[in-house]
Amino acid sequence: MDDAIAACRILVVDDTDFNRTLIGALLGEAGFQNVVYAKDGFDALAQIAAEAPDLLILDIMMPGMDGFEVCRRLRDDHAYADLPVLVQTALSSSDDRNRAFAAGTTDLISKPLDRTELVARVRIHLENRVLIRDLQTYRARVEGELAMARSMYDHLLPSAALCATQTDRAGVTLRSHTALSSDLGGDLWGVLPLAGGRFGLFLLDMAGRGVSAALNAFRMHTLIHELAPHLGERPAAFLTELNERAVCLLELGQHATVIYGVVDGAAERFTYAAAAAAPPVLVPPDGAALVFGEGSGQPVGIAAGTRYEERSLPFPPDSALVLHSTAVLEALGGRNGGLAALLRSPAVRNALATGDGGGAFTAVTAALAEAQGDVPLDDHTLVWIGREGAR
């Protein structure tokens, strides 16, 4: 017998001394090492409150408080909702058995007791109990790790002060929308200060979910900031070197989609390189057609020697530049049918026409929040860079 099952606490509740002794002897012979006893329902509830057992073997017909009432009281307390209750009874009618299950019984065993049946039923309920307990422990640990990872995400995202400083110098306004899935999808974005009133902006999405994806995103965040002082001015060289380091850092099968670009308000241009990322979108002024950039290129971390192409988009006054994760496209129903239609919508266009970049951003993020639901299936990141009033 597994040591964890043998050590489970079994509480035997019976008002007859002989029955308690018999059940204890049968269980002891079978290898169960932690059997305790209660002489009636009141005693049982007191012992359960002091130390909850892993299994309750309960007699139905007892004076004062019968087994039905013990079951009802236990099931009324959420703490004991999953406690298995094995009822021993001489009642044979279907009505009595239905009454026992209605009160909260997990299983029934008939009197007179059969040793083989008793041991088999006890063993299977304790196996389930140990499995559930292990799963609950694992879930609690994972939830704790995810909570810690979310807290780290919050600290790694650009601060309002950093965004304000960089965007004021560049003559733009930076807004962002981030929604994390319940198990983390590995999205991360950031701002890198550059000379001459410019700034770099990256958005990455790690493959996979959960704590491992989050940890890899944090590693990539560190690499990006190590490279920024040397290669931040050159997006293609930046991604090429990031890939070389990621290949050495990440395990086989792990990779990231990344877009990195330089926002230059004075030159009215966004220069960027992409590694299998969602393409950036320019929303021009005066209702002109949307301009989509390129997001092709091999993901970072797959193969050494990969080279990335440098591209650019115009960034004139009164326009907006939109960077986003692929989950945004999926939530909105694809590039042309969803995101493009939203960016062409009157709510967005009218807001931009009046210089209300905040209103345009709010219209987009409200539609995205509605599409992704209360609990997103994946991380969603959208970064909006506006040049309203920049003439």
Tab-separated table of C-alpha atoms in Angstrom:
chain	number	residue	atom	x	y	z
A	1	MET	CA	0.000	0.000	0.000
A	2	ASP	CA	1.182	3.495	-0.802
A	3	ASP	CA	2.562	5.239	2.303
A	4	ALA	CA	0.409	8.325	1.699
A	5	ILE	CA	-2.754	6.208	1.656
A	6	ALA	CA	-1.710	4.101	4.660
A	7	ALA	CA	-1.136	7.289	6.684
A	8	CYS	CA	-4.528	8.857	5.847
A	9	ARG	CA	-6.656	9.680	8.886
A	10	ILE	CA	-9.822	7.549	9.050
A	11	LEU	CA	-12.543	8.453	11.557
A	12	VAL	CA	-14.876	5.560	12.479
A	13	VAL	CA	-18.191	6.734	13.973
A	14	ASP	CA	-20.374	4.100	15.650
A	15	ASP	CA	-22.253	4.013	18.956
A	16	THR	CA	-21.402	0.318	19.467
A	17	ASP	CA	-18.001	-0.521	20.932
A	18	PHE	CA	-17.831	-3.894	19.202
A	19	ASN	CA	-18.455	-2.363	15.740
A	20	ARG	CA	-15.764	0.264	16.237
A	21	THR	CA	-13.272	-2.381	17.376
A	22	LEU	CA	-14.121	-4.678	14.463
A	23	ILE	CA	-13.756	-1.991	11.816
A	24	GLY	CA	-10.480	-0.806	13.360
A	25	ALA	CA	-9.101	-4.366	13.374
A	26	LEU	CA	-10.057	-4.974	9.720
A	27	LEU	CA	-8.486	-1.712	8.618
A	28	GLY	CA	-5.356	-2.315	10.700
A	29	GLU	CA	-4.856	-5.759	9.152
A	30	ALA	CA	-5.148	-4.169	5.704
A	31	GLY	CA	-2.322	-1.720	6.485
A	32	PHE	CA	-4.175	1.478	7.413
A	33	GLN	CA	-2.175	3.078	10.220
A	34	ASN	CA	-4.172	6.110	11.337
A	35	VAL	CA	-7.636	5.050	12.524
A	36	VAL	CA	-9.457	7.056	15.198
A	37	TYR	CA	-12.913	6.644	16.721
A	38	ALA	CA	-16.013	8.597	17.750
A	39	LYS	CA	-18.859	7.121	19.819
A	40	ASP	CA	-21.695	9.258	18.389
A	41	GLY	CA	-22.544	12.116	16.025
A	42	PHE	CA	-21.692	14.882	18.494
A	43	ASP	CA	-18.312	13.345	19.239
A	44	ALA	CA	-17.683	12.945	15.517
A	45	LEU	CA	-18.346	16.609	14.692
A	46	ALA	CA	-16.155	17.751	17.579
A	47	GLN	CA	-13.253	15.584	16.414
A	48	ILE	CA	-13.674	16.689	12.787
A	49	ALA	CA	-13.590	20.341	13.850
A	50	ALA	CA	-10.365	19.684	15.794
A	51	GLU	CA	-8.660	17.735	12.983
A	52	ALA	CA	-10.375	16.855	9.736
A	53	PRO	CA	-10.008	13.220	8.673
A	54	ASP	CA	-9.375	12.015	5.133
A	55	LEU	CA	-12.305	9.570	5.297
A	56	LEU	CA	-15.336	9.194	7.522
A	57	ILE	CA	-16.850	5.724	8.119
A	58	LEU	CA	-20.242	6.552	9.562
A	59	ASP	CA	-23.019	4.502	11.120
A	60	ILE	CA	-26.493	5.728	10.168
A	61	MET	CA	-28.571	4.493	13.116
A	62	MET	CA	-27.223	6.223	16.242
A	63	PRO	CA	-29.028	7.811	19.241
A	64	GLY	CA	-28.982	11.591	19.744
A	65	MET	CA	-27.712	12.528	16.303
A	66	ASP	CA	-27.988	9.974	13.530
A	67	GLY	CA	-25.752	9.654	10.492
A	68	PHE	CA	-28.139	11.592	8.267
A	69	GLU	CA	-27.803	14.685	10.449
A	70	VAL	CA	-24.008	14.325	10.664
A	71	CYS	CA	-23.847	14.285	6.858
A	72	ARG	CA	-26.111	17.299	6.500
A	73	ARG	CA	-24.087	19.357	8.955
A	74	LEU	CA	-20.832	18.466	7.245
A	75	ARG	CA	-22.122	19.328	3.791
A	76	ASP	CA	-23.456	22.660	5.061
A	77	ASP	CA	-19.846	23.612	5.854
A	78	HIS	CA	-17.825	24.370	2.726
A	79	ALA	CA	-14.642	23.161	4.449
A	80	TYR	CA	-15.953	19.583	4.372
A	81	ALA	CA	-17.638	19.607	0.974
A	82	ASP	CA	-15.101	17.134	-0.425
A	83	LEU	CA	-14.740	14.910	2.644
A	84	PRO	CA	-15.617	11.342	1.580
A	85	VAL	CA	-18.272	9.779	3.810
A	86	LEU	CA	-18.657	5.992	3.688
A	87	VAL	CA	-21.905	5.030	5.405
A	88	GLN	CA	-22.378	1.599	6.969
A	89	THR	CA	-26.002	0.669	7.226
A	90	ALA	CA	-28.403	-2.232	7.621
A	91	LEU	CA	-31.079	-0.261	5.769
A	92	SER	CA	-31.926	-1.984	2.523
A	93	SER	CA	-34.830	-0.066	0.994
A	94	SER	CA	-34.180	2.240	-1.960
A	95	ASP	CA	-35.891	5.112	-0.103
A	96	ASP	CA	-33.440	4.830	2.806
A	97	ARG	CA	-30.481	4.667	0.468
A	98	ASN	CA	-31.728	7.669	-1.520
A	99	ARG	CA	-32.170	9.540	1.739
A	100	ALA	CA	-28.572	8.783	2.677
A	101	PHE	CA	-27.242	10.086	-0.652
A	102	ALA	CA	-29.493	13.157	-0.420
A	103	ALA	CA	-27.940	13.947	2.967
A	104	GLY	CA	-24.459	13.942	1.437
A	105	THR	CA	-23.200	10.374	1.640
A	106	THR	CA	-20.376	9.518	-0.754
A	107	ASP	CA	-20.821	5.745	-0.702
A	108	LEU	CA	-22.686	2.956	1.143
A	109	ILE	CA	-21.571	-0.359	2.592
A	110	SER	CA	-24.049	-2.881	3.971
A	111	LYS	CA	-24.087	-4.511	7.383
A	112	PRO	CA	-22.983	-7.107	8.294
A	113	LEU	CA	-19.637	-5.844	7.038
A	114	ASP	CA	-17.655	-7.806	4.485
A	115	ARG	CA	-13.897	-7.377	5.018
A	116	THR	CA	-12.977	-7.421	1.313
A	117	GLU	CA	-15.679	-4.908	0.380
A	118	LEU	CA	-14.831	-2.612	3.299
A	119	VAL	CA	-11.107	-2.507	2.517
A	120	ALA	CA	-11.713	-2.063	-1.233
A	121	ARG	CA	-14.092	0.857	-0.757
A	122	VAL	CA	-11.865	2.541	1.829
A	123	ARG	CA	-8.845	2.162	-0.431
A	124	ILE	CA	-10.493	3.637	-3.535
A	125	HIS	CA	-11.906	6.643	-1.667
A	126	LEU	CA	-8.554	7.350	-0.041
A	127	GLU	CA	-6.765	7.024	-3.388
A	128	ASN	CA	-9.140	9.631	-4.793
A	129	ARG	CA	-8.656	11.766	-1.694
A	130	VAL	CA	-4.859	11.718	-1.980
A	131	LEU	CA	-5.058	12.471	-5.707
A	132	ILE	CA	-7.398	15.434	-5.152
A	133	ARG	CA	-5.206	16.729	-2.328
A	134	ASP	CA	-2.118	16.508	-4.525
A	135	LEU	CA	-3.913	18.307	-7.333
A	136	GLN	CA	-5.095	21.024	-4.957
A	137	THR	CA	-1.551	21.468	-3.651
A	138	TYR	CA	-0.224	21.668	-7.189
A	139	ARG	CA	-2.921	24.139	-8.192
A	140	ALA	CA	-2.216	26.339	-5.180
A	141	ARG	CA	1.495	26.335	-5.992
A	142	VAL	CA	0.872	27.195	-9.657
A	143	GLU	CA	-1.566	29.966	-8.723
A	144	GLY	CA	1.006	31.383	-6.317
A	145	GLU	CA	3.695	31.286	-8.992
A	146	LEU	CA	1.360	32.933	-11.518
A	147	ALA	CA	0.475	35.667	-9.024
A	148	MET	CA	4.180	36.336	-8.475
A	149	ALA	CA	4.772	36.390	-12.238
A	150	ARG	CA	1.914	38.874	-12.738
A	151	SER	CA	3.433	41.104	-10.077
A	152	MET	CA	6.768	40.964	-11.894
A	153	TYR	CA	5.000	41.832	-15.153
A	154	ASP	CA	3.582	44.945	-13.541
A	155	HIS	CA	7.062	46.031	-12.460
A	156	LEU	CA	8.588	45.396	-15.906
A	157	LEU	CA	6.014	47.326	-17.907
A	158	PRO	CA	7.026	50.933	-18.646
A	159	SER	CA	6.176	53.392	-15.897
A	160	ALA	CA	3.932	56.355	-16.621
A	161	ALA	CA	6.836	58.687	-15.848
A	162	LEU	CA	9.158	56.976	-18.354
A	163	CYS	CA	6.497	57.010	-21.071
A	164	ALA	CA	5.730	60.685	-20.467
A	165	THR	CA	9.397	61.695	-20.584
A	166	GLN	CA	10.182	59.854	-23.797
A	167	THR	CA	7.004	60.717	-25.652
A	168	ASP	CA	7.168	64.415	-24.765
A	169	ARG	CA	10.623	64.586	-26.315
A	170	ALA	CA	9.402	62.814	-29.442
A	171	GLY	CA	6.239	64.904	-29.723
A	172	VAL	CA	3.900	61.928	-29.466
A	173	THR	CA	1.425	60.481	-26.978
A	174	LEU	CA	1.826	56.868	-25.854
A	175	ARG	CA	-1.141	54.803	-24.657
A	176	SER	CA	-1.319	51.069	-23.969
A	177	HIS	CA	-3.813	48.301	-23.297
A	178	THR	CA	-2.667	45.084	-21.620
A	179	ALA	CA	-4.901	42.183	-20.587
A	180	LEU	CA	-3.229	39.088	-19.154
A	181	SER	CA	-4.806	35.654	-19.484
A	182	SER	CA	-5.400	33.581	-16.358
A	183	ASP	CA	-2.298	31.467	-17.043
A	184	LEU	CA	-0.105	34.154	-18.666
A	185	GLY	CA	0.685	34.109	-22.365
A	186	GLY	CA	4.141	35.676	-22.373
A	187	ASP	CA	3.388	39.160	-23.778
A	188	LEU	CA	5.711	41.992	-22.804
A	189	TRP	CA	6.394	45.460	-24.185
A	190	GLY	CA	8.647	48.348	-23.286
A	191	VAL	CA	10.218	51.698	-24.139
A	192	LEU	CA	13.959	52.310	-24.617
A	193	PRO	CA	15.336	55.894	-24.356
A	194	LEU	CA	17.396	57.024	-27.355
A	195	ALA	CA	19.211	60.228	-28.255
A	196	GLY	CA	17.758	63.081	-30.290
A	197	GLY	CA	14.218	63.000	-28.947
A	198	ARG	CA	13.612	59.468	-30.220
A	199	PHE	CA	12.772	56.253	-28.412
A	200	GLY	CA	12.757	52.542	-29.148
A	201	LEU	CA	9.663	50.438	-28.600
A	202	PHE	CA	9.474	46.631	-28.437
A	203	LEU	CA	6.621	44.164	-28.177
A	204	LEU	CA	7.338	40.451	-27.730
A	205	ASP	CA	5.209	37.361	-27.272
A	206	MET	CA	6.803	34.180	-25.928
A	207	ALA	CA	5.597	30.831	-27.188
A	208	GLY	CA	3.683	28.786	-24.634
A	209	ARG	CA	1.737	29.673	-21.526
A	210	GLY	CA	2.167	29.830	-17.788
A	211	VAL	CA	5.134	30.425	-15.534
A	212	SER	CA	7.692	29.047	-18.002
A	213	ALA	CA	6.546	31.501	-20.692
A	214	ALA	CA	6.646	34.333	-18.165
A	215	LEU	CA	10.172	33.445	-17.047
A	216	ASN	CA	11.357	33.345	-20.650
A	217	ALA	CA	9.739	36.735	-21.263
A	218	PHE	CA	11.640	38.120	-18.269
A	219	ARG	CA	14.903	36.689	-19.666
A	220	MET	CA	14.201	38.307	-23.015
A	221	HIS	CA	13.434	41.588	-21.271
A	222	THR	CA	16.897	41.480	-19.698
A	223	LEU	CA	18.563	40.764	-23.064
A	224	ILE	CA	16.693	43.609	-24.740
A	225	HIS	CA	17.860	46.130	-22.162
A	226	GLU	CA	21.428	44.827	-22.406
A	227	LEU	CA	21.416	45.403	-26.171
A	228	ALA	CA	19.625	48.760	-26.143
A	229	PRO	CA	22.645	51.032	-25.462
A	230	HIS	CA	24.624	49.491	-28.341
A	231	LEU	CA	22.067	48.517	-30.987
A	232	GLY	CA	18.914	50.435	-30.092
A	233	GLU	CA	19.368	52.797	-33.034
A	234	ARG	CA	19.395	49.932	-35.582
A	235	PRO	CA	16.312	47.709	-35.388
A	236	ALA	CA	17.499	45.010	-37.819
A	237	ALA	CA	20.875	44.631	-36.102
A	238	PHE	CA	19.069	44.712	-32.763
A	239	LEU	CA	16.822	41.755	-33.635
A	240	THR	CA	19.681	39.843	-35.266
A	241	GLU	CA	21.786	40.020	-32.109
A	242	LEU	CA	18.751	39.355	-29.889
A	243	ASN	CA	18.148	36.175	-31.873
A	244	GLU	CA	21.764	35.026	-31.478
A	245	ARG	CA	21.578	35.397	-27.722
A	246	ALA	CA	18.094	33.890	-27.482
A	247	VAL	CA	19.219	30.757	-29.346
A	248	CYS	CA	21.800	30.190	-26.598
A	249	LEU	CA	19.450	31.146	-23.771
A	250	LEU	CA	16.187	29.393	-24.655
A	251	GLU	CA	15.616	25.650	-24.700
A	252	LEU	CA	14.772	23.785	-27.886
A	253	GLY	CA	11.236	24.605	-29.030
A	254	GLN	CA	11.088	27.900	-27.158
A	255	HIS	CA	10.950	31.103	-29.178
A	256	ALA	CA	9.386	34.555	-29.328
A	257	THR	CA	7.735	36.802	-31.873
A	258	VAL	CA	9.145	40.312	-31.600
A	259	ILE	CA	8.796	43.715	-33.188
A	260	TYR	CA	11.276	46.449	-32.367
A	261	GLY	CA	11.236	49.934	-33.836
A	262	VAL	CA	12.446	53.491	-33.392
A	263	VAL	CA	9.894	56.289	-33.157
A	264	ASP	CA	11.285	59.500	-34.666
A	265	GLY	CA	8.765	62.320	-34.444
A	266	ALA	CA	11.051	64.905	-36.019
A	267	ALA	CA	11.706	62.737	-39.078
A	268	GLU	CA	8.048	61.637	-39.117
A	269	ARG	CA	9.059	57.982	-39.403
A	270	PHE	CA	8.857	54.647	-37.604
A	271	THR	CA	11.806	52.398	-38.481
A	272	TYR	CA	11.443	48.790	-37.372
A	273	ALA	CA	12.293	45.119	-37.781
A	274	ALA	CA	9.967	42.201	-37.090
A	275	ALA	CA	10.329	38.543	-36.199
A	276	ALA	CA	7.013	36.831	-37.074
A	277	ALA	CA	5.151	39.615	-35.242
A	278	ALA	CA	1.769	41.134	-35.977
A	279	PRO	CA	2.333	43.940	-38.514
A	280	PRO	CA	2.243	47.558	-37.276
A	281	VAL	CA	-0.598	49.704	-38.585
A	282	LEU	CA	-0.512	53.404	-39.442
A	283	VAL	CA	-3.838	55.253	-39.148
A	284	PRO	CA	-3.244	58.328	-41.353
A	285	PRO	CA	-4.994	61.686	-40.920
A	286	ASP	CA	-7.930	62.926	-42.981
A	287	GLY	CA	-9.491	59.483	-43.408
A	288	ALA	CA	-6.789	58.192	-45.750
A	289	ALA	CA	-6.372	54.440	-46.227
A	290	LEU	CA	-4.706	52.430	-43.483
A	291	VAL	CA	-1.060	51.528	-44.056
A	292	PHE	CA	0.021	48.078	-42.899
A	293	GLY	CA	3.639	47.295	-42.234
A	294	GLU	CA	5.305	43.898	-42.493
A	295	GLY	CA	5.505	41.407	-39.658
A	296	SER	CA	7.250	38.549	-41.451
A	297	GLY	CA	10.536	37.007	-40.398
A	298	GLN	CA	11.541	33.964	-38.385
A	299	PRO	CA	10.736	34.006	-34.656
A	300	VAL	CA	13.602	34.856	-32.345
A	301	GLY	CA	15.337	31.903	-30.687
A	302	ILE	CA	14.874	29.236	-33.367
A	303	ALA	CA	18.059	29.305	-35.465
A	304	ALA	CA	21.405	31.044	-35.198
A	305	GLY	CA	22.492	33.164	-38.151
A	306	THR	CA	19.019	34.527	-38.916
A	307	ARG	CA	19.048	38.040	-40.370
A	308	TYR	CA	16.204	40.534	-40.147
A	309	GLU	CA	15.181	43.237	-42.604
A	310	GLU	CA	14.805	46.874	-41.616
A	311	ARG	CA	11.609	48.548	-42.762
A	312	SER	CA	9.863	51.857	-42.136
A	313	LEU	CA	6.467	53.510	-42.064
A	314	PRO	CA	5.681	57.193	-42.439
A	315	PHE	CA	4.463	58.823	-39.250
A	316	PRO	CA	2.973	62.209	-40.159
A	317	PRO	CA	1.272	64.648	-37.758
A	318	ASP	CA	-2.284	63.826	-36.685
A	319	SER	CA	-1.760	60.117	-37.400
A	320	ALA	CA	-1.580	57.149	-35.049
A	321	LEU	CA	0.701	54.121	-35.046
A	322	VAL	CA	-0.709	50.867	-33.632
A	323	LEU	CA	1.417	47.923	-32.447
A	324	HIS	CA	-0.316	44.837	-31.143
A	325	SER	CA	0.045	41.157	-30.306
A	326	THR	CA	-1.401	38.492	-32.599
A	327	ALA	CA	-4.036	37.723	-29.949
A	328	VAL	CA	-5.576	41.124	-30.687
A	329	LEU	CA	-6.117	40.104	-34.306
A	330	GLU	CA	-7.597	36.785	-33.231
A	331	ALA	CA	-9.961	38.418	-30.739
A	332	LEU	CA	-11.218	40.920	-33.289
A	333	GLY	CA	-11.620	38.389	-36.074
A	334	GLY	CA	-8.506	38.873	-38.170
A	335	ARG	CA	-6.633	41.751	-39.731
A	336	ASN	CA	-8.957	43.107	-42.404
A	337	GLY	CA	-12.297	41.977	-41.059
A	338	GLY	CA	-11.664	42.930	-37.451
A	339	LEU	CA	-8.862	45.315	-36.557
A	340	ALA	CA	-8.859	47.184	-39.867
A	341	ALA	CA	-12.632	47.646	-39.760
A	342	LEU	CA	-12.357	48.937	-36.219
A	343	LEU	CA	-9.599	51.406	-37.102
A	344	ARG	CA	-11.716	52.627	-40.059
A	345	SER	CA	-14.830	52.998	-37.921
A	346	PRO	CA	-16.464	56.430	-37.532
A	347	ALA	CA	-15.779	56.440	-33.797
A	348	VAL	CA	-12.027	56.191	-34.385
A	349	ARG	CA	-11.852	58.382	-37.482
A	350	ASN	CA	-14.010	61.159	-36.046
A	351	ALA	CA	-11.981	61.221	-32.848
A	352	LEU	CA	-8.719	61.503	-34.772
A	353	ALA	CA	-10.167	64.192	-37.035
A	354	THR	CA	-10.863	66.361	-34.003
A	355	GLY	CA	-7.471	65.696	-32.429
A	356	ASP	CA	-8.938	63.399	-29.773
A	357	GLY	CA	-6.399	60.579	-29.792
A	358	GLY	CA	-7.579	59.474	-26.374
A	359	GLY	CA	-11.108	59.034	-27.670
A	360	ALA	CA	-9.900	56.994	-30.644
A	361	PHE	CA	-7.812	54.764	-28.369
A	362	THR	CA	-10.749	54.298	-25.992
A	363	ALA	CA	-13.018	53.237	-28.852
A	364	VAL	CA	-10.491	50.593	-29.951
A	365	THR	CA	-9.782	49.200	-26.493
A	366	ALA	CA	-13.476	49.119	-25.552
A	367	ALA	CA	-14.198	46.970	-28.612
A	368	LEU	CA	-11.210	44.763	-27.811
A	369	ALA	CA	-12.273	44.331	-24.175
A	370	GLU	CA	-15.742	43.275	-25.302
A	371	ALA	CA	-14.320	40.804	-27.822
A	372	GLN	CA	-11.816	39.176	-25.464
A	373	GLY	CA	-14.307	38.670	-22.599
A	374	ASP	CA	-13.802	38.809	-18.849
A	375	VAL	CA	-11.023	36.202	-18.844
A	376	PRO	CA	-8.898	36.378	-22.031
A	377	LEU	CA	-7.684	33.058	-23.411
A	378	ASP	CA	-4.353	34.678	-24.264
A	379	ASP	CA	-2.453	37.834	-23.367
A	380	HIS	CA	-3.556	40.913	-25.300
A	381	THR	CA	-1.273	43.902	-25.810
A	382	LEU	CA	-1.990	46.993	-27.887
A	383	VAL	CA	0.264	50.052	-27.954
A	384	TRP	CA	-1.100	53.268	-29.469
A	385	ILE	CA	1.325	56.059	-30.444
A	386	GLY	CA	-0.487	59.233	-31.433
A	387	ARG	CA	0.768	62.399	-33.103
A	388	GLU	CA	-2.363	64.466	-32.590
A	389	GLY	CA	-1.646	68.206	-32.699
A	390	ALA	CA	1.950	67.634	-33.820
A	391	ARG	CA	1.939	70.110	-36.715
